[in-house]
């Protein structure tokens, strides 16, 4: 959900300040409307936004498994895609889903109240515990079959407001700062993340004092100019959030931070990889600059950039549409449709090697008999 939200937000911003401000005002108005009226307002006011995402066939969406930023929740519900936030784990199943009609709870990131056969409590350290008929009775581990009864420690941080629970992050992810304050990466990272990059806050120990390391992950095709822009924006946000003394260093690596088999950010794995040197450092010399005298290639780069909601400077001729630019299958089909219409060239779906702007430009030339004139 966060990835789609970021792409949509960037697309709206690229439409200009007036459009972005208009969208913000409309979303703020939607929040104040009664539920039935809010639904009708969404269908009219955000039709174009939905058309650029999933269309109007979406009836219901659900999120679960990790912290969900309330801004993400507000965005999807506001534009007319009902998004419910739920909670569950392998050992306890699904134990709650927020289905309230009240915006106060629906947009807070709440996971709702525990279901009938489950019970929640929060201990003095802020961790959530669960018990009830839904929890596993036995756990098979390397030590054999172990009986499990009573309260289950989830290791998730939570808060409760009026009986509605909200997940704040993992207790394992908390970082103790130099002044003894607890730093929650889930709350901090959205404040720091610059456009065109990923960030992840992990703990580190320097000279015996607690501190944090910030991983900055850049696409391997990011140009030197964009890398400098991203780093400057990050430094500015760190200063604005008063985190300069809490972050001991910034480590710039080659993204993405998530591996293909991961469905959410694995901070423990990233911490280990950083300590062992397994993370690949970002090397700007590997980036291929888009500046060229090839007019067709430049135009294709621009079309690819629009398809993945990126600036033209982020798309190098040899950047992989999926691995480097984060494009989805839906984005790719839209890209082929636009290329077909603009260049009157057939793009068969079985042609799976057209993943870079250079490959696409070469294919168009071959279709046109080597003629760049369209």
PDB file of N, CA and C in Angstrom, residues 86-176:
ATOM      1  N   UNK A  86      -6.242  -4.639   9.461  1.00  0.00           N
ATOM      2  CA  UNK A  86      -6.462  -5.765  10.368  1.00  0.00           C
ATOM      3  C   UNK A  86      -5.195  -6.175  11.070  1.00  0.00           C
ATOM      4  N   UNK A  87      -5.328  -7.125  11.994  1.00  0.00           N
ATOM      5  CA  UNK A  87      -4.165  -7.598  12.742  1.00  0.00           C
ATOM      6  C   UNK A  87      -4.228  -9.106  12.910  1.00  0.00           C
ATOM      7  N   UNK A  88      -3.087  -9.738  12.808  1.00  0.00           N
ATOM      8  CA  UNK A  88      -2.987 -11.171  13.031  1.00  0.00           C
ATOM      9  C   UNK A  88      -1.551 -11.632  12.906  1.00  0.00           C
ATOM     10  N   UNK A  89      -1.297 -12.834  13.363  1.00  0.00           N
ATOM     11  CA  UNK A  89       0.034 -13.439  13.254  1.00  0.00           C
ATOM     12  C   UNK A  89      -0.146 -14.921  12.974  1.00  0.00           C
ATOM     13  N   UNK A  90       0.929 -15.577  12.552  1.00  0.00           N
ATOM     14  CA  UNK A  90       0.863 -17.005  12.276  1.00  0.00           C
ATOM     15  C   UNK A  90       0.370 -17.772  13.500  1.00  0.00           C
ATOM     16  N   UNK A  91       0.844 -17.363  14.692  1.00  0.00           N
ATOM     17  CA  UNK A  91       0.526 -18.118  15.916  1.00  0.00           C
ATOM     18  C   UNK A  91      -0.865 -17.822  16.472  1.00  0.00           C
ATOM     19  N   UNK A  92      -1.506 -16.749  16.010  1.00  0.00           N
ATOM     20  CA  UNK A  92      -2.802 -16.381  16.596  1.00  0.00           C
ATOM     21  C   UNK A  92      -3.907 -16.213  15.553  1.00  0.00           C
ATOM     22  N   UNK A  93      -3.563 -16.297  14.273  1.00  0.00           N
ATOM     23  CA  UNK A  93      -4.582 -16.076  13.247  1.00  0.00           C
ATOM     24  C   UNK A  93      -4.961 -14.602  13.168  1.00  0.00           C
ATOM     25  N   UNK A  94      -6.096 -14.304  12.539  1.00  0.00           N
ATOM     26  CA  UNK A  94      -6.600 -12.932  12.450  1.00  0.00           C
ATOM     27  C   UNK A  94      -7.470 -12.670  13.670  1.00  0.00           C
ATOM     28  N   UNK A  95      -7.130 -11.637  14.425  1.00  0.00           N
ATOM     29  CA  UNK A  95      -7.828 -11.393  15.692  1.00  0.00           C
ATOM     30  C   UNK A  95      -8.593 -10.082  15.737  1.00  0.00           C
ATOM     31  N   UNK A  96      -8.399  -9.191  14.761  1.00  0.00           N
ATOM     32  CA  UNK A  96      -9.177  -7.945  14.740  1.00  0.00           C
ATOM     33  C   UNK A  96      -9.088  -7.285  13.372  1.00  0.00           C
ATOM     34  N   UNK A  97     -10.134  -6.540  13.016  1.00  0.00           N
ATOM     35  CA  UNK A  97     -10.174  -5.737  11.789  1.00  0.00           C
ATOM     36  C   UNK A  97     -10.972  -4.479  12.105  1.00  0.00           C
ATOM     37  N   UNK A  98     -10.454  -3.328  11.693  1.00  0.00           N
ATOM     38  CA  UNK A  98     -11.163  -2.059  11.940  1.00  0.00           C
ATOM     39  C   UNK A  98     -12.225  -1.847  10.863  1.00  0.00           C
ATOM     40  N   UNK A  99     -13.492  -1.899  11.253  1.00  0.00           N
ATOM     41  CA  UNK A  99     -14.601  -1.711  10.330  1.00  0.00           C
ATOM     42  C   UNK A  99     -15.553  -0.615  10.800  1.00  0.00           C
ATOM     43  N   UNK A 100     -15.038   0.279  11.644  1.00  0.00           N
ATOM     44  CA  UNK A 100     -15.877   1.347  12.199  1.00  0.00           C
ATOM     45  C   UNK A 100     -16.360   2.293  11.105  1.00  0.00           C
ATOM     46  N   UNK A 101     -17.544   2.873  11.322  1.00  0.00           N
ATOM     47  CA  UNK A 101     -18.069   3.898  10.419  1.00  0.00           C
ATOM     48  C   UNK A 101     -17.548   5.284  10.798  1.00  0.00           C
ATOM     49  N   UNK A 102     -16.886   5.398  11.923  1.00  0.00           N
ATOM     50  CA  UNK A 102     -16.404   6.698  12.399  1.00  0.00           C
ATOM     51  C   UNK A 102     -15.005   6.977  11.851  1.00  0.00           C
ATOM     52  N   UNK A 103     -14.867   8.136  11.207  1.00  0.00           N
ATOM     53  CA  UNK A 103     -13.585   8.500  10.601  1.00  0.00           C
ATOM     54  C   UNK A 103     -12.469   8.556  11.640  1.00  0.00           C
ATOM     55  N   UNK A 104     -12.807   8.908  12.866  1.00  0.00           N
ATOM     56  CA  UNK A 104     -11.813   9.027  13.937  1.00  0.00           C
ATOM     57  C   UNK A 104     -11.001   7.739  14.067  1.00  0.00           C
ATOM     58  N   UNK A 105     -11.664   6.607  13.956  1.00  0.00           N
ATOM     59  CA  UNK A 105     -10.986   5.322  14.100  1.00  0.00           C
ATOM     60  C   UNK A 105     -10.516   4.776  12.751  1.00  0.00           C
ATOM     61  N   UNK A 106     -11.358   4.933  11.731  1.00  0.00           N
ATOM     62  CA  UNK A 106     -11.060   4.360  10.429  1.00  0.00           C
ATOM     63  C   UNK A 106      -9.775   4.917   9.837  1.00  0.00           C
ATOM     64  N   UNK A 107      -9.501   6.205  10.050  1.00  0.00           N
ATOM     65  CA  UNK A 107      -8.332   6.849   9.454  1.00  0.00           C
ATOM     66  C   UNK A 107      -7.131   6.924  10.391  1.00  0.00           C
ATOM     67  N   UNK A 108      -7.241   6.328  11.561  1.00  0.00           N
ATOM     68  CA  UNK A 108      -6.148   6.434  12.532  1.00  0.00           C
ATOM     69  C   UNK A 108      -5.089   5.356  12.361  1.00  0.00           C
ATOM     70  N   UNK A 109      -5.348   4.386  11.469  1.00  0.00           N
ATOM     71  CA  UNK A 109      -4.447   3.243  11.360  1.00  0.00           C
ATOM     72  C   UNK A 109      -4.821   2.144  12.332  1.00  0.00           C
ATOM     73  N   UNK A 110      -5.974   2.289  12.986  1.00  0.00           N
ATOM     74  CA  UNK A 110      -6.424   1.315  13.971  1.00  0.00           C
ATOM     75  C   UNK A 110      -6.677  -0.042  13.338  1.00  0.00           C
ATOM     76  N   UNK A 111      -6.420  -1.113  14.115  1.00  0.00           N
ATOM     77  CA  UNK A 111      -6.747  -2.478  13.664  1.00  0.00           C
ATOM     78  C   UNK A 111      -8.030  -2.963  14.320  1.00  0.00           C
ATOM     79  N   UNK A 112      -8.740  -2.055  14.991  1.00  0.00           N
ATOM     80  CA  UNK A 112     -10.049  -2.383  15.552  1.00  0.00           C
ATOM     81  C   UNK A 112      -9.995  -2.976  16.945  1.00  0.00           C
ATOM     82  N   UNK A 113     -11.107  -3.609  17.322  1.00  0.00           N
ATOM     83  CA  UNK A 113     -11.234  -4.259  18.629  1.00  0.00           C
ATOM     84  C   UNK A 113     -11.046  -5.763  18.446  1.00  0.00           C
ATOM     85  N   UNK A 114     -10.540  -6.445  19.491  1.00  0.00           N
ATOM     86  CA  UNK A 114     -10.339  -7.892  19.364  1.00  0.00           C
ATOM     87  C   UNK A 114     -11.667  -8.616  19.111  1.00  0.00           C
ATOM     88  N   UNK A 115     -11.598  -9.654  18.292  1.00  0.00           N
ATOM     89  CA  UNK A 115     -12.788 -10.436  17.989  1.00  0.00           C
ATOM     90  C   UNK A 115     -13.253 -11.214  19.225  1.00  0.00           C
ATOM     91  N   UNK A 116     -14.395 -11.863  19.082  1.00  0.00           N
ATOM     92  CA  UNK A 116     -15.067 -12.475  20.225  1.00  0.00           C
ATOM     93  C   UNK A 116     -14.197 -13.489  20.961  1.00  0.00           C
ATOM     94  N   UNK A 117     -13.407 -14.253  20.229  1.00  0.00           N
ATOM     95  CA  UNK A 117     -12.619 -15.313  20.854  1.00  0.00           C
ATOM     96  C   UNK A 117     -11.180 -14.900  21.148  1.00  0.00           C
ATOM     97  N   UNK A 118     -10.933 -13.598  21.166  1.00  0.00           N
ATOM     98  CA  UNK A 118      -9.581 -13.104  21.449  1.00  0.00           C
ATOM     99  C   UNK A 118      -9.637 -11.997  22.493  1.00  0.00           C
ATOM    100  N   UNK A 119      -8.527 -11.834  23.190  1.00  0.00           N
ATOM    101  CA  UNK A 119      -8.416 -10.784  24.214  1.00  0.00           C
ATOM    102  C   UNK A 119      -7.054 -10.128  24.082  1.00  0.00           C
ATOM    103  N   UNK A 120      -7.018  -8.785  24.168  1.00  0.00           N
ATOM    104  CA  UNK A 120      -5.769  -8.029  24.054  1.00  0.00           C
ATOM    105  C   UNK A 120      -5.419  -7.391  25.400  1.00  0.00           C
ATOM    106  N   UNK A 121      -4.120  -7.209  25.614  1.00  0.00           N
ATOM    107  CA  UNK A 121      -3.645  -6.339  26.692  1.00  0.00           C
ATOM    108  C   UNK A 121      -2.309  -5.759  26.289  1.00  0.00           C
ATOM    109  N   UNK A 122      -2.007  -4.570  26.808  1.00  0.00           N
ATOM    110  CA  UNK A 122      -0.734  -3.904  26.524  1.00  0.00           C
ATOM    111  C   UNK A 122       0.043  -3.814  27.832  1.00  0.00           C
ATOM    112  N   UNK A 123       1.285  -4.299  27.843  1.00  0.00           N
ATOM    113  CA  UNK A 123       2.065  -4.286  29.079  1.00  0.00           C
ATOM    114  C   UNK A 123       2.726  -2.925  29.300  1.00  0.00           C
ATOM    115  N   UNK A 124       3.481  -2.821  30.362  1.00  0.00           N
ATOM    116  CA  UNK A 124       4.068  -1.539  30.748  1.00  0.00           C
ATOM    117  C   UNK A 124       5.086  -1.021  29.737  1.00  0.00           C
ATOM    118  N   UNK A 125       5.641  -1.895  28.913  1.00  0.00           N
ATOM    119  CA  UNK A 125       6.608  -1.459  27.901  1.00  0.00           C
ATOM    120  C   UNK A 125       5.939  -1.121  26.574  1.00  0.00           C
ATOM    121  N   UNK A 126       4.612  -1.257  26.519  1.00  0.00           N
ATOM    122  CA  UNK A 126       3.884  -0.915  25.299  1.00  0.00           C
ATOM    123  C   UNK A 126       3.685  -2.071  24.335  1.00  0.00           C
ATOM    124  N   UNK A 127       4.041  -3.301  24.751  1.00  0.00           N
ATOM    125  CA  UNK A 127       3.890  -4.460  23.864  1.00  0.00           C
ATOM    126  C   UNK A 127       2.493  -5.062  23.971  1.00  0.00           C
ATOM    127  N   UNK A 128       2.022  -5.586  22.853  1.00  0.00           N
ATOM    128  CA  UNK A 128       0.702  -6.206  22.782  1.00  0.00           C
ATOM    129  C   UNK A 128       0.804  -7.697  23.074  1.00  0.00           C
ATOM    130  N   UNK A 129      -0.116  -8.178  23.946  1.00  0.00           N
ATOM    131  CA  UNK A 129      -0.231  -9.596  24.264  1.00  0.00           C
ATOM    132  C   UNK A 129      -1.633 -10.050  23.863  1.00  0.00           C
ATOM    133  N   UNK A 130      -1.747 -11.303  23.393  1.00  0.00           N
ATOM    134  CA  UNK A 130      -3.032 -11.834  22.935  1.00  0.00           C
ATOM    135  C   UNK A 130      -3.269 -13.207  23.556  1.00  0.00           C
ATOM    136  N   UNK A 131      -4.530 -13.452  23.955  1.00  0.00           N
ATOM    137  CA  UNK A 131      -4.894 -14.793  24.400  1.00  0.00           C
ATOM    138  C   UNK A 131      -6.325 -15.091  23.971  1.00  0.00           C
ATOM    139  N   UNK A 132      -6.675 -16.366  24.014  1.00  0.00           N
ATOM    140  CA  UNK A 132      -8.021 -16.770  23.625  1.00  0.00           C
ATOM    141  C   UNK A 132      -8.016 -18.069  22.856  1.00  0.00           C
ATOM    142  N   UNK A 133      -9.180 -18.466  22.355  1.00  0.00           N
ATOM    143  CA  UNK A 133      -9.323 -19.733  21.646  1.00  0.00           C
ATOM    144  C   UNK A 133      -8.616 -19.717  20.288  1.00  0.00           C
ATOM    145  N   UNK A 134      -8.263 -18.521  19.819  1.00  0.00           N
ATOM    146  CA  UNK A 134      -7.661 -18.417  18.483  1.00  0.00           C
ATOM    147  C   UNK A 134      -6.168 -18.723  18.476  1.00  0.00           C
ATOM    148  N   UNK A 135      -5.508 -18.645  19.624  1.00  0.00           N
ATOM    149  CA  UNK A 135      -4.056 -18.804  19.644  1.00  0.00           C
ATOM    150  C   UNK A 135      -3.647 -20.267  19.504  1.00  0.00           C
ATOM    151  N   UNK A 136      -2.465 -20.485  18.934  1.00  0.00           N
ATOM    152  CA  UNK A 136      -1.958 -21.849  18.737  1.00  0.00           C
ATOM    153  C   UNK A 136      -1.751 -22.543  20.084  1.00  0.00           C
ATOM    154  N   UNK A 137      -2.118 -23.830  20.148  1.00  0.00           N
ATOM    155  CA  UNK A 137      -1.934 -24.602  21.385  1.00  0.00           C
ATOM    156  C   UNK A 137      -0.544 -25.224  21.457  1.00  0.00           C
ATOM    157  N   UNK A 138       0.041 -25.467  20.275  1.00  0.00           N
ATOM    158  CA  UNK A 138       1.365 -26.067  20.231  1.00  0.00           C
ATOM    159  C   UNK A 138       2.208 -25.373  19.165  1.00  0.00           C
ATOM    160  N   UNK A 139       3.507 -25.348  19.386  1.00  0.00           N
ATOM    161  CA  UNK A 139       4.456 -24.795  18.422  1.00  0.00           C
ATOM    162  C   UNK A 139       5.549 -25.827  18.189  1.00  0.00           C
ATOM    163  N   UNK A 140       5.788 -26.160  16.918  1.00  0.00           N
ATOM    164  CA  UNK A 140       6.829 -27.112  16.567  1.00  0.00           C
ATOM    165  C   UNK A 140       8.107 -26.350  16.260  1.00  0.00           C
ATOM    166  N   UNK A 141       9.139 -26.581  17.048  1.00  0.00           N
ATOM    167  CA  UNK A 141      10.411 -25.890  16.872  1.00  0.00           C
ATOM    168  C   UNK A 141      11.543 -26.907  16.807  1.00  0.00           C
ATOM    169  N   UNK A 142      12.765 -26.420  16.746  1.00  0.00           N
ATOM    170  CA  UNK A 142      13.923 -27.320  16.710  1.00  0.00           C
ATOM    171  C   UNK A 142      14.038 -28.143  17.991  1.00  0.00           C
ATOM    172  N   UNK A 143      13.383 -27.653  19.066  1.00  0.00           N
ATOM    173  CA  UNK A 143      13.398 -28.385  20.345  1.00  0.00           C
ATOM    174  C   UNK A 143      12.252 -29.373  20.461  1.00  0.00           C
ATOM    175  N   UNK A 144      11.458 -29.518  19.391  1.00  0.00           N
ATOM    176  CA  UNK A 144      10.334 -30.442  19.438  1.00  0.00           C
ATOM    177  C   UNK A 144       9.010 -29.720  19.595  1.00  0.00           C
ATOM    178  N   UNK A 145       7.970 -30.459  19.898  1.00  0.00           N
ATOM    179  CA  UNK A 145       6.626 -29.910  20.054  1.00  0.00           C
ATOM    180  C   UNK A 145       6.478 -29.301  21.440  1.00  0.00           C
ATOM    181  N   UNK A 146       6.178 -28.025  21.491  1.00  0.00           N
ATOM    182  CA  UNK A 146       6.059 -27.329  22.764  1.00  0.00           C
ATOM    183  C   UNK A 146       4.631 -26.854  22.983  1.00  0.00           C
ATOM    184  N   UNK A 147       4.127 -27.069  24.158  1.00  0.00           N
ATOM    185  CA  UNK A 147       2.780 -26.614  24.498  1.00  0.00           C
ATOM    186  C   UNK A 147       2.811 -25.115  24.785  1.00  0.00           C
ATOM    187  N   UNK A 148       1.782 -24.424  24.328  1.00  0.00           N
ATOM    188  CA  UNK A 148       1.708 -22.980  24.552  1.00  0.00           C
ATOM    189  C   UNK A 148       0.330 -22.640  25.089  1.00  0.00           C
ATOM    190  N   UNK A 149       0.291 -21.970  26.213  1.00  0.00           N
ATOM    191  CA  UNK A 149      -0.987 -21.604  26.823  1.00  0.00           C
ATOM    192  C   UNK A 149      -0.874 -20.212  27.419  1.00  0.00           C
ATOM    193  N   UNK A 150      -2.029 -19.592  27.671  1.00  0.00           N
ATOM    194  CA  UNK A 150      -2.046 -18.274  28.288  1.00  0.00           C
ATOM    195  C   UNK A 150      -1.813 -17.171  27.285  1.00  0.00           C
ATOM    196  N   UNK A 151      -1.202 -16.104  27.747  1.00  0.00           N
ATOM    197  CA  UNK A 151      -0.983 -14.929  26.894  1.00  0.00           C
ATOM    198  C   UNK A 151       0.173 -15.161  25.922  1.00  0.00           C
ATOM    199  N   UNK A 152      -0.026 -14.710  24.677  1.00  0.00           N
ATOM    200  CA  UNK A 152       1.024 -14.795  23.661  1.00  0.00           C
ATOM    201  C   UNK A 152       1.650 -13.422  23.479  1.00  0.00           C
ATOM    202  N   UNK A 153       2.975 -13.349  23.596  1.00  0.00           N
ATOM    203  CA  UNK A 153       3.701 -12.091  23.435  1.00  0.00           C
ATOM    204  C   UNK A 153       3.962 -11.851  21.951  1.00  0.00           C
ATOM    205  N   UNK A 154       3.327 -10.823  21.377  1.00  0.00           N
ATOM    206  CA  UNK A 154       3.437 -10.573  19.940  1.00  0.00           C
ATOM    207  C   UNK A 154       4.712  -9.844  19.553  1.00  0.00           C
ATOM    208  N   UNK A 155       5.319  -9.107  20.478  1.00  0.00           N
ATOM    209  CA  UNK A 155       6.476  -8.240  20.241  1.00  0.00           C
ATOM    210  C   UNK A 155       6.132  -7.027  19.388  1.00  0.00           C
ATOM    211  N   UNK A 156       4.839  -6.784  19.189  1.00  0.00           N
ATOM    212  CA  UNK A 156       4.395  -5.587  18.488  1.00  0.00           C
ATOM    213  C   UNK A 156       4.065  -4.496  19.498  1.00  0.00           C
ATOM    214  N   UNK A 157       4.463  -3.263  19.200  1.00  0.00           N
ATOM    215  CA  UNK A 157       4.106  -2.123  20.027  1.00  0.00           C
ATOM    216  C   UNK A 157       2.711  -1.659  19.625  1.00  0.00           C
ATOM    217  N   UNK A 158       1.904  -1.292  20.619  1.00  0.00           N
ATOM    218  CA  UNK A 158       0.528  -0.903  20.310  1.00  0.00           C
ATOM    219  C   UNK A 158       0.037   0.152  21.287  1.00  0.00           C
ATOM    220  N   UNK A 159      -1.026   0.830  20.897  1.00  0.00           N
ATOM    221  CA  UNK A 159      -1.728   1.742  21.790  1.00  0.00           C
ATOM    222  C   UNK A 159      -3.218   1.474  21.649  1.00  0.00           C
ATOM    223  N   UNK A 160      -3.977   1.819  22.690  1.00  0.00           N
ATOM    224  CA  UNK A 160      -5.415   1.584  22.681  1.00  0.00           C
ATOM    225  C   UNK A 160      -6.135   2.896  22.968  1.00  0.00           C
ATOM    226  N   UNK A 161      -7.058   3.274  22.079  1.00  0.00           N
ATOM    227  CA  UNK A 161      -7.866   4.481  22.244  1.00  0.00           C
ATOM    228  C   UNK A 161      -9.328   4.085  22.130  1.00  0.00           C
ATOM    229  N   UNK A 162     -10.076   4.254  23.220  1.00  0.00           N
ATOM    230  CA  UNK A 162     -11.501   3.917  23.245  1.00  0.00           C
ATOM    231  C   UNK A 162     -11.755   2.469  22.844  1.00  0.00           C
ATOM    232  N   UNK A 163     -10.858   1.572  23.216  1.00  0.00           N
ATOM    233  CA  UNK A 163     -11.040   0.163  22.901  1.00  0.00           C
ATOM    234  C   UNK A 163     -10.545  -0.252  21.534  1.00  0.00           C
ATOM    235  N   UNK A 164     -10.113   0.710  20.724  1.00  0.00           N
ATOM    236  CA  UNK A 164      -9.576   0.430  19.388  1.00  0.00           C
ATOM    237  C   UNK A 164      -8.051   0.409  19.462  1.00  0.00           C
ATOM    238  N   UNK A 165      -7.442  -0.612  18.887  1.00  0.00           N
ATOM    239  CA  UNK A 165      -5.999  -0.799  18.986  1.00  0.00           C
ATOM    240  C   UNK A 165      -5.297  -0.360  17.707  1.00  0.00           C
ATOM    241  N   UNK A 166      -4.108   0.201  17.878  1.00  0.00           N
ATOM    242  CA  UNK A 166      -3.295   0.636  16.747  1.00  0.00           C
ATOM    243  C   UNK A 166      -1.886   0.108  16.916  1.00  0.00           C
ATOM    244  N   UNK A 167      -1.352  -0.538  15.862  1.00  0.00           N
ATOM    245  CA  UNK A 167       0.005  -1.080  15.894  1.00  0.00           C
ATOM    246  C   UNK A 167       0.989   0.037  15.561  1.00  0.00           C
ATOM    247  N   UNK A 168       2.012   0.195  16.403  1.00  0.00           N
ATOM    248  CA  UNK A 168       2.982   1.285  16.255  1.00  0.00           C
ATOM    249  C   UNK A 168       4.316   0.824  15.690  1.00  0.00           C
ATOM    250  N   UNK A 169       4.507  -0.499  15.589  1.00  0.00           N
ATOM    251  CA  UNK A 169       5.782  -1.014  15.100  1.00  0.00           C
ATOM    252  C   UNK A 169       6.213  -2.203  15.937  1.00  0.00           C
ATOM    253  N   UNK A 170       7.421  -2.689  15.683  1.00  0.00           N
ATOM    254  CA  UNK A 170       7.957  -3.833  16.400  1.00  0.00           C
ATOM    255  C   UNK A 170       8.830  -3.383  17.560  1.00  0.00           C
ATOM    256  N   UNK A 171       8.672  -4.042  18.705  1.00  0.00           N
ATOM    257  CA  UNK A 171       9.520  -3.736  19.857  1.00  0.00           C
ATOM    258  C   UNK A 171      10.979  -4.024  19.530  1.00  0.00           C
ATOM    259  N   UNK A 172      11.202  -5.038  18.686  1.00  0.00           N
ATOM    260  CA  UNK A 172      12.574  -5.388  18.305  1.00  0.00           C
ATOM    261  C   UNK A 172      13.245  -4.284  17.490  1.00  0.00           C
ATOM    262  N   UNK A 173      12.433  -3.413  16.878  1.00  0.00           N
ATOM    263  CA  UNK A 173      12.982  -2.375  16.000  1.00  0.00           C
ATOM    264  C   UNK A 173      13.308  -1.079  16.738  1.00  0.00           C
ATOM    265  N   UNK A 174      12.862  -0.937  17.983  1.00  0.00           N
ATOM    266  CA  UNK A 174      13.126   0.294  18.736  1.00  0.00           C
ATOM    267  C   UNK A 174      14.628   0.505  18.907  1.00  0.00           C
ATOM    268  N   UNK A 175      15.035   1.745  18.766  1.00  0.00           N
ATOM    269  CA  UNK A 175      16.445   2.108  18.915  1.00  0.00           C
ATOM    270  C   UNK A 175      16.565   3.099  20.066  1.00  0.00           C
ATOM    271  N   UNK A 176      17.482   2.824  20.976  1.00  0.00           N
ATOM    272  CA  UNK A 176      17.713   3.746  22.093  1.00  0.00           C
ATOM    273  C   UNK A 176      18.729   4.791  21.652  1.00  0.00           C
TER     274      UNK A 176
END
